[in-house]
Amino acid sequence: MSTNSEQRGGFTSYFGAVAAAVGSAVGLGNIWRFPYIAGEYGGGAFIMLYLIFVFGLGVPIMIGEFVIGRRSGRNAMGAFRVLSPKHKGWLGIGILAVITCVIIYSFYSVVAGWTIEYTWLSCTNGLAGKEASEISEAFTSFIQHPYLPILFQGLLVFLTGAVVIGGVQKGIEKFTKIVMPVLFFIMLLLCVRSLTLPGSKEGMSFLFKPEFGNLTATGVLAAMGQAIFSLSIGAGLLITYGSYVRKEDNMMSSCFFIASSDTAIALLAGIAIFPAVFTFGLSPASGPSLVFETLPNVFNNMPMGQFFAILFFVLLALAAITTTISLLEVIVLWVVEELHLKRTSATIITSLVIFALGALCSLSLGTLKDFTILDYTFFDACDKLTATYLMPIGALAVTIYLGWFYKKEGVLDEVSNHGTLKTWYIKLFYFVLRYIAPIVLTVILITGSLGIAG
Ligand code: PHE
């Protein structure tokens, strides 16, 4: 295995590995999706539940995926071939993971493209002086435009590919190590601005005061889906990045750090957004357009609004690109190791496929609006299918594999770095992985689906 790991390279430092994984976790899921979903499900109660899912369920599964990745030293599918050579059925988890990443990257690249357009719009002050209705109109006509959003999506796919072609050390690690601290800093600045606005009290109590009465079965499913989506679990991502993690690193503390940073950014995004939304009397529950319609309105009304608008959209674009890099890496590593293509050709071909699928997602918001799958547009279908079903199913499969199939000693040997790390948490981790996680995931998947169907 050592020749293999020499050829494939890997993260050169603990910080590099953690920064890359945080870069994957922190994305549109935190800054675009989390605030609007929390808004739709009533704020505080949703957030409490979300925290329970992140730390009670998410972290053990993250560690589990890291175990699979580092122990095998392979891509999301090849990992199962190395660990369980005689049981080909488990390769299915890997295939599902790669397909999940293809679907996520397709719709994600569309929204990530919008963030580039909005960065540009804020730099040129393109939305200044517009009324709320004009801002909404501008957004709708932009996303429904037959080719403009596709151009931005293409640009994003190109930039992502340019980093991934450089490989893990020279591309991904180098880029994320610089970008992530910048991102944290911008986020803090935005929070300070928002908290000094007059609506900050109202915004904060919306975010943090739990009203459990509002929480439905669909809300519980949404909280779990959001936790899984935000931590990038169930999509082979942490198996892939885990395969680059150094043997001496403590994976448990890495996962705590990744999950805490991811949650901190999501909460900070809420703190940056809701006080401002309440200050200007706007609706916290405006759905996916919260960031693109409601916020520009906020910036228009705020002193130094253009400056903060630029900061915000740069932040969003950077967060998105460190995530698309990780999504592309899952697919590219699979193509390189399973289809035996060179990294460069694998990156180019994968990016072209994603560009085409993403264009379809983009068109489904305008020109192809009437083409629906079970009443969902292609774009919404991709979003719902992955966050609500494919990723939880992927996570469930990982827990069953590690908790019930793969030998317990093997799992414990890998988490504890061959017995050198001794902590009470290891036992709890294994218990959650074997019993709690599969039960909770199954129950919520079933009741949530019934709730949605009914
Ligand atoms: N965690 C990412 C976000 O919050 C989304 C993601 C999901 C990335 C799955 C990789 C794999 O934006």
Short mmCIF file of C-alpha atoms and ligand atoms in Angstrom, two decimals:
data_model
loop_
_atom_site.label_atom_id
_atom_site.label_comp_id
_atom_site.label_asym_id
_atom_site.label_seq_id
_atom_site.Cartn_x
_atom_site.Cartn_y
_atom_site.Cartn_z
CA MET A 1 0.00 0.00 0.00
CA SER A 2 2.92 2.34 0.53
CA THR A 3 3.74 2.61 -3.18
CA ASN A 4 0.12 3.34 -3.82
CA SER A 5 0.02 6.12 -1.26
CA GLU A 6 3.28 7.56 -2.56
CA GLN A 7 1.87 7.77 -6.08
CA ARG A 8 -1.45 9.24 -5.07
CA GLY A 9 0.02 11.83 -2.69
CA GLY A 10 -1.89 13.04 0.31
CA PHE A 11 -2.33 15.94 2.70
CA THR A 12 1.01 17.11 4.06
CA SER A 13 -0.21 18.42 7.39
CA TYR A 14 -2.98 18.04 9.93
CA PHE A 15 -4.13 21.58 9.22
CA GLY A 16 -4.13 20.94 5.46
CA ALA A 17 -6.37 17.88 5.82
CA VAL A 18 -8.72 19.60 8.21
CA ALA A 19 -8.88 22.79 6.12
CA ALA A 20 -9.78 20.79 3.01
CA ALA A 21 -12.51 18.87 4.83
CA VAL A 22 -13.88 22.04 6.41
CA GLY A 23 -13.74 23.59 2.94
CA SER A 24 -15.93 20.78 1.66
CA ALA A 25 -18.35 20.95 4.56
CA VAL A 26 -18.68 24.72 4.60
CA GLY A 27 -20.51 25.76 1.49
CA LEU A 28 -23.83 26.85 0.10
CA GLY A 29 -25.30 24.36 2.55
CA ASN A 30 -24.28 26.62 5.42
CA ILE A 31 -24.76 30.08 4.04
CA TRP A 32 -27.55 29.67 1.51
CA ARG A 33 -29.46 26.53 2.53
CA PHE A 34 -29.20 26.49 6.34
CA PRO A 35 -30.63 29.97 6.98
CA TYR A 36 -33.59 29.55 4.66
CA ILE A 37 -34.45 26.07 5.89
CA ALA A 38 -34.14 27.19 9.51
CA GLY A 39 -36.35 30.14 8.54
CA GLU A 40 -38.96 27.90 6.94
CA TYR A 41 -39.13 25.55 9.91
CA GLY A 42 -39.40 28.31 12.47
CA GLY A 43 -35.83 28.97 13.70
CA GLY A 44 -34.86 27.95 17.26
CA ALA A 45 -36.44 24.49 17.59
CA PHE A 46 -35.09 23.45 14.23
CA ILE A 47 -31.62 24.58 15.23
CA MET A 48 -31.65 22.62 18.51
CA LEU A 49 -32.58 19.50 16.61
CA TYR A 50 -29.96 20.27 14.01
CA LEU A 51 -27.24 20.45 16.67
CA ILE A 52 -28.30 17.09 18.08
CA PHE A 53 -28.08 15.53 14.63
CA VAL A 54 -24.68 17.08 13.90
CA PHE A 55 -22.94 15.94 17.07
CA GLY A 56 -24.99 12.89 18.02
CA LEU A 57 -25.22 11.33 14.61
CA GLY A 58 -23.04 13.23 12.15
CA VAL A 59 -19.69 13.14 13.90
CA PRO A 60 -19.63 9.34 14.48
CA ILE A 61 -20.58 8.76 10.84
CA MET A 62 -17.87 11.19 9.69
CA ILE A 63 -15.31 9.28 11.71
CA GLY A 64 -16.64 6.05 10.22
CA GLU A 65 -16.14 7.35 6.68
CA PHE A 66 -12.63 8.51 7.52
CA VAL A 67 -11.90 5.02 8.86
CA ILE A 68 -12.97 3.44 5.56
CA GLY A 69 -10.94 5.95 3.53
CA ARG A 70 -7.72 5.91 5.49
CA ARG A 71 -7.66 2.17 6.11
CA SER A 72 -8.13 1.38 2.42
CA GLY A 73 -6.27 4.28 0.86
CA ARG A 74 -8.66 4.24 -2.10
CA ASN A 75 -11.52 6.12 -3.77
CA ALA A 76 -15.11 5.84 -2.50
CA MET A 77 -15.75 2.61 -4.39
CA GLY A 78 -12.30 1.01 -4.47
CA ALA A 79 -12.19 1.35 -0.69
CA PHE A 80 -14.76 -1.43 -0.31
CA ARG A 81 -12.88 -3.68 -2.71
CA VAL A 82 -9.74 -3.32 -0.58
CA LEU A 83 -11.50 -3.80 2.75
CA SER A 84 -13.90 -6.58 1.74
CA PRO A 85 -12.46 -8.18 -1.41
CA LYS A 86 -14.81 -11.16 -1.29
CA HIS A 87 -18.04 -9.23 -0.96
CA LYS A 88 -18.61 -7.25 -4.12
CA GLY A 89 -22.07 -6.09 -3.03
CA TRP A 90 -20.54 -3.38 -0.85
CA LEU A 91 -19.12 -1.73 -3.96
CA GLY A 92 -22.70 -0.52 -4.39
CA ILE A 93 -22.18 2.01 -1.58
CA GLY A 94 -19.28 3.46 -3.54
CA ILE A 95 -21.21 3.62 -6.80
CA LEU A 96 -24.11 5.30 -5.01
CA ALA A 97 -21.68 7.80 -3.50
CA VAL A 98 -20.15 8.74 -6.84
CA ILE A 99 -23.60 9.12 -8.44
CA THR A 100 -24.67 11.28 -5.47
CA CYS A 101 -21.69 13.58 -5.99
CA VAL A 102 -22.44 13.87 -9.72
CA ILE A 103 -26.02 14.93 -8.97
CA ILE A 104 -25.03 17.33 -6.18
CA TYR A 105 -22.28 18.92 -8.23
CA SER A 106 -24.72 19.43 -11.13
CA PHE A 107 -27.27 21.54 -9.27
CA TYR A 108 -24.73 22.98 -6.87
CA SER A 109 -22.64 24.38 -9.71
CA VAL A 110 -25.68 26.33 -10.91
CA VAL A 111 -26.18 28.11 -7.58
CA ALA A 112 -22.42 28.52 -7.21
CA GLY A 113 -22.48 30.21 -10.63
CA TRP A 114 -25.13 32.65 -9.35
CA THR A 115 -22.80 33.60 -6.50
CA ILE A 116 -20.17 34.68 -9.06
CA GLU A 117 -22.77 36.75 -10.93
CA TYR A 118 -23.88 38.35 -7.66
CA THR A 119 -20.29 39.12 -6.69
CA TRP A 120 -19.96 40.89 -10.01
CA LEU A 121 -23.30 42.68 -9.55
CA SER A 122 -22.24 43.95 -6.13
CA CYS A 123 -18.87 45.14 -7.43
CA THR A 124 -20.58 47.12 -10.19
CA ASN A 125 -23.34 48.20 -7.80
CA GLY A 126 -25.84 46.74 -10.26
CA LEU A 127 -28.72 46.45 -7.80
CA ALA A 128 -28.33 49.82 -6.10
CA GLY A 129 -31.43 51.94 -5.72
CA LYS A 130 -33.76 49.16 -6.84
CA GLU A 131 -37.07 48.45 -5.11
CA ALA A 132 -37.68 45.02 -3.53
CA SER A 133 -39.90 43.98 -6.43
CA GLU A 134 -37.27 45.02 -8.96
CA ILE A 135 -34.59 43.02 -7.15
CA SER A 136 -36.83 39.95 -7.20
CA GLU A 137 -37.57 40.47 -10.86
CA ALA A 138 -33.88 40.87 -11.64
CA PHE A 139 -33.13 37.60 -9.83
CA THR A 140 -35.94 35.67 -11.51
CA SER A 141 -35.12 36.91 -14.96
CA PHE A 142 -31.43 36.12 -14.39
CA ILE A 143 -31.97 32.53 -13.27
CA GLN A 144 -34.52 31.95 -16.02
CA HIS A 145 -32.29 33.42 -18.70
CA PRO A 146 -31.50 30.78 -21.33
CA TYR A 147 -27.71 31.15 -21.27
CA LEU A 148 -26.39 33.76 -18.80
CA PRO A 149 -26.51 31.54 -15.69
CA ILE A 150 -25.03 28.72 -17.76
CA LEU A 151 -22.03 30.92 -18.60
CA PHE A 152 -21.41 31.55 -14.91
CA GLN A 153 -21.93 27.89 -14.10
CA GLY A 154 -19.35 27.07 -16.80
CA LEU A 155 -16.89 29.52 -15.29
CA LEU A 156 -17.31 27.91 -11.87
CA VAL A 157 -16.84 24.41 -13.30
CA PHE A 158 -13.70 25.63 -15.08
CA LEU A 159 -12.19 27.23 -11.96
CA THR A 160 -12.95 24.12 -9.90
CA GLY A 161 -11.31 21.91 -12.51
CA ALA A 162 -8.22 24.15 -12.56
CA VAL A 163 -7.65 23.51 -8.84
CA VAL A 164 -8.40 19.79 -8.96
CA ILE A 165 -6.03 19.21 -11.91
CA GLY A 166 -3.22 20.39 -9.60
CA GLY A 167 -3.82 17.34 -7.39
CA VAL A 168 -4.31 17.04 -3.67
CA GLN A 169 -1.21 18.83 -2.37
CA LYS A 170 -0.53 21.46 -4.99
CA GLY A 171 -4.17 22.11 -5.80
CA ILE A 172 -6.69 21.34 -3.08
CA GLU A 173 -4.56 21.66 0.08
CA LYS A 174 -2.80 24.82 -1.03
CA PHE A 175 -6.02 26.55 -2.10
CA THR A 176 -8.15 25.65 0.90
CA LYS A 177 -5.43 26.47 3.42
CA ILE A 178 -5.49 30.07 2.22
CA VAL A 179 -9.19 30.45 1.52
CA MET A 180 -10.68 29.02 4.71
CA PRO A 181 -9.15 31.49 7.19
CA VAL A 182 -10.18 34.38 4.88
CA LEU A 183 -13.69 33.02 4.83
CA PHE A 184 -13.91 32.89 8.63
CA PHE A 185 -12.65 36.42 8.88
CA ILE A 186 -15.21 37.80 6.40
CA MET A 187 -17.98 35.96 8.22
CA LEU A 188 -17.01 37.54 11.53
CA LEU A 189 -17.02 41.01 9.98
CA LEU A 190 -20.50 40.43 8.59
CA CYS A 191 -21.78 39.27 11.97
CA VAL A 192 -20.45 42.36 13.71
CA ARG A 193 -22.24 44.51 11.14
CA SER A 194 -25.49 42.63 11.54
CA LEU A 195 -25.43 42.57 15.35
CA THR A 196 -25.05 46.32 15.49
CA LEU A 197 -28.31 46.83 13.59
CA PRO A 198 -31.50 47.70 15.49
CA GLY A 199 -33.27 44.43 14.62
CA SER A 200 -30.56 42.27 16.12
CA LYS A 201 -32.58 41.26 19.19
CA GLU A 202 -35.52 40.10 17.14
CA GLY A 203 -33.28 38.28 14.69
CA MET A 204 -31.36 36.51 17.43
CA SER A 205 -34.48 35.42 19.26
CA PHE A 206 -35.92 34.06 16.02
CA LEU A 207 -32.75 32.02 15.58
CA PHE A 208 -32.23 30.79 19.10
CA LYS A 209 -35.61 30.66 20.86
CA PRO A 210 -37.01 27.16 20.41
CA GLU A 211 -40.73 26.82 19.64
CA PHE A 212 -41.15 23.06 19.46
CA GLY A 213 -44.81 23.34 18.49
CA ASN A 214 -43.85 24.25 14.92
CA LEU A 215 -41.77 21.17 14.32
CA THR A 216 -43.41 18.56 12.07
CA ALA A 217 -42.16 15.15 10.88
CA THR A 218 -41.05 16.89 7.70
CA GLY A 219 -39.14 19.38 9.85
CA VAL A 220 -37.30 16.54 11.61
CA LEU A 221 -36.42 14.99 8.27
CA ALA A 222 -35.27 18.37 7.01
CA ALA A 223 -33.04 18.88 10.08
CA MET A 224 -31.44 15.49 9.59
CA GLY A 225 -31.08 16.01 5.83
CA GLN A 226 -29.51 19.40 6.43
CA ALA A 227 -27.03 18.04 9.01
CA ILE A 228 -25.98 15.28 6.65
CA PHE A 229 -25.76 17.60 3.65
CA SER A 230 -23.81 20.22 5.53
CA LEU A 231 -21.25 17.77 6.95
CA SER A 232 -20.82 16.21 3.46
CA ILE A 233 -21.61 12.71 4.76
CA GLY A 234 -23.08 9.79 2.85
CA ALA A 235 -21.54 10.94 -0.44
CA GLY A 236 -18.16 9.24 -0.31
CA LEU A 237 -16.50 12.58 0.28
CA LEU A 238 -14.98 11.74 3.63
CA ILE A 239 -13.93 8.33 2.36
CA THR A 240 -12.10 10.08 -0.48
CA TYR A 241 -10.48 12.76 1.69
CA GLY A 242 -9.89 10.16 4.42
CA SER A 243 -7.73 8.23 1.97
CA TYR A 244 -5.36 11.21 1.93
CA VAL A 245 -5.23 11.66 5.71
CA ARG A 246 -1.90 10.86 7.37
CA LYS A 247 -1.64 7.69 9.44
CA GLU A 248 -0.57 9.59 12.55
CA ASP A 249 -3.44 12.10 12.56
CA ASN A 250 -6.17 11.86 15.16
CA MET A 251 -9.33 11.40 13.10
CA MET A 252 -11.68 11.83 16.02
CA SER A 253 -10.42 15.29 16.88
CA SER A 254 -10.36 16.18 13.15
CA CYS A 255 -14.02 15.27 12.84
CA PHE A 256 -14.99 17.26 15.94
CA PHE A 257 -13.12 20.22 14.57
CA ILE A 258 -14.69 19.91 11.11
CA ALA A 259 -18.22 19.53 12.51
CA SER A 260 -17.77 22.40 14.96
CA SER A 261 -16.40 24.75 12.33
CA ASP A 262 -19.16 23.79 9.94
CA THR A 263 -21.83 24.41 12.56
CA ALA A 264 -20.20 27.64 13.66
CA ILE A 265 -20.29 28.95 10.09
CA ALA A 266 -23.94 27.95 9.66
CA LEU A 267 -24.92 29.69 12.90
CA LEU A 268 -22.80 32.72 12.06
CA ALA A 269 -24.52 32.87 8.67
CA GLY A 270 -27.83 32.94 10.53
CA ILE A 271 -26.49 35.67 12.81
CA ALA A 272 -25.26 37.66 9.81
CA ILE A 273 -28.58 37.34 8.01
CA PHE A 274 -31.59 37.34 10.36
CA PRO A 275 -30.95 40.47 12.44
CA ALA A 276 -30.52 42.36 9.16
CA VAL A 277 -33.67 40.80 7.69
CA PHE A 278 -35.71 41.81 10.76
CA THR A 279 -34.20 45.28 10.87
CA PHE A 280 -35.60 46.02 7.44
CA GLY A 281 -38.96 44.33 8.05
CA LEU A 282 -38.43 41.51 5.55
CA SER A 283 -39.61 37.90 5.79
CA PRO A 284 -37.26 35.34 7.35
CA ALA A 285 -39.10 32.53 5.58
CA SER A 286 -38.61 33.53 1.98
CA GLY A 287 -37.07 30.19 0.95
CA PRO A 288 -34.21 29.62 -1.47
CA SER A 289 -34.31 33.23 -2.64
CA LEU A 290 -33.47 34.54 0.87
CA VAL A 291 -29.86 35.22 -0.03
CA PHE A 292 -30.41 36.47 -3.58
CA GLU A 293 -33.55 38.57 -3.16
CA THR A 294 -33.93 39.47 0.49
CA LEU A 295 -30.28 40.24 1.21
CA PRO A 296 -29.60 42.63 -1.69
CA ASN A 297 -32.58 44.54 -0.32
CA VAL A 298 -30.94 44.61 3.09
CA PHE A 299 -27.65 45.83 1.59
CA ASN A 300 -29.46 48.61 -0.28
CA ASN A 301 -30.83 49.93 2.98
CA MET A 302 -27.69 49.59 5.06
CA PRO A 303 -24.91 52.17 5.51
CA MET A 304 -21.86 50.98 3.53
CA GLY A 305 -24.17 48.43 1.95
CA GLN A 306 -22.13 47.92 -1.21
CA PHE A 307 -19.00 47.07 0.76
CA PHE A 308 -20.85 44.46 2.82
CA ALA A 309 -22.61 43.10 -0.26
CA ILE A 310 -19.26 42.50 -1.95
CA LEU A 311 -17.89 40.83 1.19
CA PHE A 312 -20.95 38.63 1.49
CA PHE A 313 -21.00 37.40 -2.09
CA VAL A 314 -17.23 36.86 -2.19
CA LEU A 315 -17.66 34.78 0.95
CA LEU A 316 -20.45 32.78 -0.63
CA ALA A 317 -18.48 32.20 -3.84
CA LEU A 318 -15.35 31.09 -1.96
CA ALA A 319 -17.35 28.76 0.27
CA ALA A 320 -19.02 27.29 -2.80
CA ILE A 321 -15.81 26.68 -4.69
CA THR A 322 -14.00 24.86 -1.89
CA THR A 323 -17.03 22.58 -1.85
CA THR A 324 -17.24 22.00 -5.61
CA ILE A 325 -13.54 21.14 -5.50
CA SER A 326 -14.30 18.36 -3.04
CA LEU A 327 -17.25 17.09 -5.07
CA LEU A 328 -15.13 16.97 -8.21
CA GLU A 329 -12.31 15.19 -6.36
CA VAL A 330 -14.62 12.31 -5.36
CA ILE A 331 -15.56 11.73 -8.98
CA VAL A 332 -12.08 12.33 -10.43
CA LEU A 333 -10.35 9.97 -7.97
CA TRP A 334 -12.91 7.31 -8.85
CA VAL A 335 -12.27 7.81 -12.59
CA VAL A 336 -8.48 7.75 -12.05
CA GLU A 337 -8.41 4.63 -9.89
CA GLU A 338 -11.26 2.65 -11.38
CA LEU A 339 -11.21 3.62 -15.05
CA HIS A 340 -7.43 4.20 -15.09
CA LEU A 341 -7.43 7.61 -16.73
CA LYS A 342 -4.80 10.27 -16.04
CA ARG A 343 -5.86 12.98 -13.55
CA THR A 344 -5.87 15.66 -16.25
CA SER A 345 -8.14 13.80 -18.67
CA ALA A 346 -10.33 12.57 -15.81
CA THR A 347 -10.82 16.15 -14.61
CA ILE A 348 -11.59 17.50 -18.07
CA ILE A 349 -14.06 14.77 -19.00
CA THR A 350 -15.85 14.87 -15.63
CA SER A 351 -16.11 18.65 -15.77
CA LEU A 352 -17.66 18.52 -19.24
CA VAL A 353 -20.26 16.01 -18.10
CA ILE A 354 -21.08 18.14 -15.06
CA PHE A 355 -21.28 21.25 -17.19
CA ALA A 356 -23.89 19.56 -19.39
CA LEU A 357 -25.96 18.23 -16.46
CA GLY A 358 -25.70 21.56 -14.66
CA ALA A 359 -26.89 23.37 -17.79
CA LEU A 360 -29.94 21.11 -17.76
CA CYS A 361 -30.59 22.01 -14.11
CA SER A 362 -30.26 25.66 -14.93
CA LEU A 363 -32.60 25.43 -17.91
CA SER A 364 -35.16 23.60 -15.77
CA LEU A 365 -35.71 26.87 -13.90
CA GLY A 366 -36.74 28.72 -17.05
CA THR A 367 -36.89 27.37 -20.58
CA LEU A 368 -37.55 23.76 -19.46
CA LYS A 369 -39.78 24.66 -16.51
CA ASP A 370 -42.61 22.44 -17.66
CA PHE A 371 -40.48 19.35 -17.79
CA THR A 372 -40.96 17.94 -14.27
CA ILE A 373 -40.24 14.73 -12.39
CA LEU A 374 -43.00 13.93 -9.83
CA ASP A 375 -43.92 17.62 -9.91
CA TYR A 376 -40.36 18.73 -9.20
CA THR A 377 -38.26 20.62 -11.72
CA PHE A 378 -35.02 18.84 -12.62
CA PHE A 379 -33.17 21.28 -10.34
CA ASP A 380 -35.43 20.68 -7.32
CA ALA A 381 -35.47 16.96 -7.96
CA CYS A 382 -31.65 16.86 -7.78
CA ASP A 383 -31.64 18.87 -4.53
CA LYS A 384 -34.41 16.86 -2.80
CA LEU A 385 -33.21 13.48 -4.00
CA THR A 386 -29.67 13.92 -2.69
CA ALA A 387 -30.17 15.73 0.62
CA THR A 388 -33.33 13.92 1.67
CA TYR A 389 -32.69 10.43 0.37
CA LEU A 390 -29.39 9.51 -1.28
CA MET A 391 -27.09 10.97 1.37
CA PRO A 392 -29.03 9.56 4.37
CA ILE A 393 -29.18 6.20 2.57
CA GLY A 394 -25.42 6.39 1.88
CA ALA A 395 -24.80 7.21 5.53
CA LEU A 396 -27.04 4.35 6.65
CA ALA A 397 -25.15 1.92 4.43
CA VAL A 398 -21.83 3.05 5.94
CA THR A 399 -23.11 2.49 9.49
CA ILE A 400 -24.39 -0.99 8.63
CA TYR A 401 -21.14 -1.88 6.91
CA LEU A 402 -18.91 -0.73 9.76
CA GLY A 403 -21.21 -1.63 12.65
CA TRP A 404 -22.42 -5.03 11.51
CA PHE A 405 -20.23 -6.32 8.73
CA TYR A 406 -16.63 -5.14 8.94
CA LYS A 407 -14.71 -6.55 11.90
CA LYS A 408 -14.97 -4.51 15.07
CA GLU A 409 -11.23 -4.84 15.83
CA GLY A 410 -10.42 -3.38 12.43
CA VAL A 411 -12.60 -0.32 13.02
CA LEU A 412 -11.24 0.26 16.51
CA ASP A 413 -7.65 -0.33 15.39
CA GLU A 414 -7.99 2.39 12.73
CA VAL A 415 -9.74 5.03 14.89
CA SER A 416 -7.26 4.53 17.70
CA ASN A 417 -4.19 4.66 15.41
CA HIS A 418 -3.38 1.03 16.26
CA GLY A 419 -4.21 1.41 19.91
CA THR A 420 -2.04 4.47 20.52
CA LEU A 421 -4.98 6.82 21.10
CA LYS A 422 -6.94 5.87 24.17
CA THR A 423 -10.16 7.70 24.91
CA TRP A 424 -13.63 6.96 26.26
CA TYR A 425 -15.04 8.38 23.06
CA ILE A 426 -14.01 5.37 20.96
CA LYS A 427 -16.54 3.08 22.68
CA LEU A 428 -19.31 5.62 22.38
CA PHE A 429 -18.46 6.18 18.72
CA TYR A 430 -18.76 2.46 17.97
CA PHE A 431 -21.98 2.14 19.93
CA VAL A 432 -23.61 4.99 18.02
CA LEU A 433 -22.37 3.64 14.72
CA ARG A 434 -23.68 0.14 15.42
CA TYR A 435 -26.99 0.80 17.15
CA ILE A 436 -28.16 4.39 17.34
CA ALA A 437 -27.29 5.70 13.91
CA PRO A 438 -28.87 2.93 11.81
CA ILE A 439 -32.08 3.01 13.86
CA VAL A 440 -32.43 6.78 13.81
CA LEU A 441 -31.62 7.02 10.11
CA THR A 442 -34.12 4.29 9.21
CA VAL A 443 -36.94 5.64 11.36
CA ILE A 444 -36.54 9.17 10.09
CA LEU A 445 -36.19 8.12 6.48
CA ILE A 446 -39.42 6.11 6.70
CA THR A 447 -41.56 8.50 8.76
CA GLY A 448 -40.24 11.50 6.89
CA SER A 449 -41.08 9.98 3.52
CA LEU A 450 -44.59 9.14 4.75
CA GLY A 451 -44.93 12.69 6.03
CA ILE A 452 -43.92 14.10 2.67
CA ALA A 453 -46.16 11.67 0.80
CA GLY A 454 -49.10 12.46 3.06
N1 PHE B 1 -21.40 20.16 2.64
C1 PHE B 1 -21.59 20.90 1.45
C2 PHE B 1 -22.31 22.21 1.78
O1 PHE B 1 -22.78 22.38 2.86
C3 PHE B 1 -22.33 20.11 0.40
C4 PHE B 1 -21.71 18.79 0.08
C5 PHE B 1 -22.44 17.63 0.17
C6 PHE B 1 -20.42 18.68 -0.34
C7 PHE B 1 -21.88 16.40 -0.12
C8 PHE B 1 -19.83 17.46 -0.64
C9 PHE B 1 -20.58 16.30 -0.51
O2 PHE B 1 -22.43 23.06 0.96
#
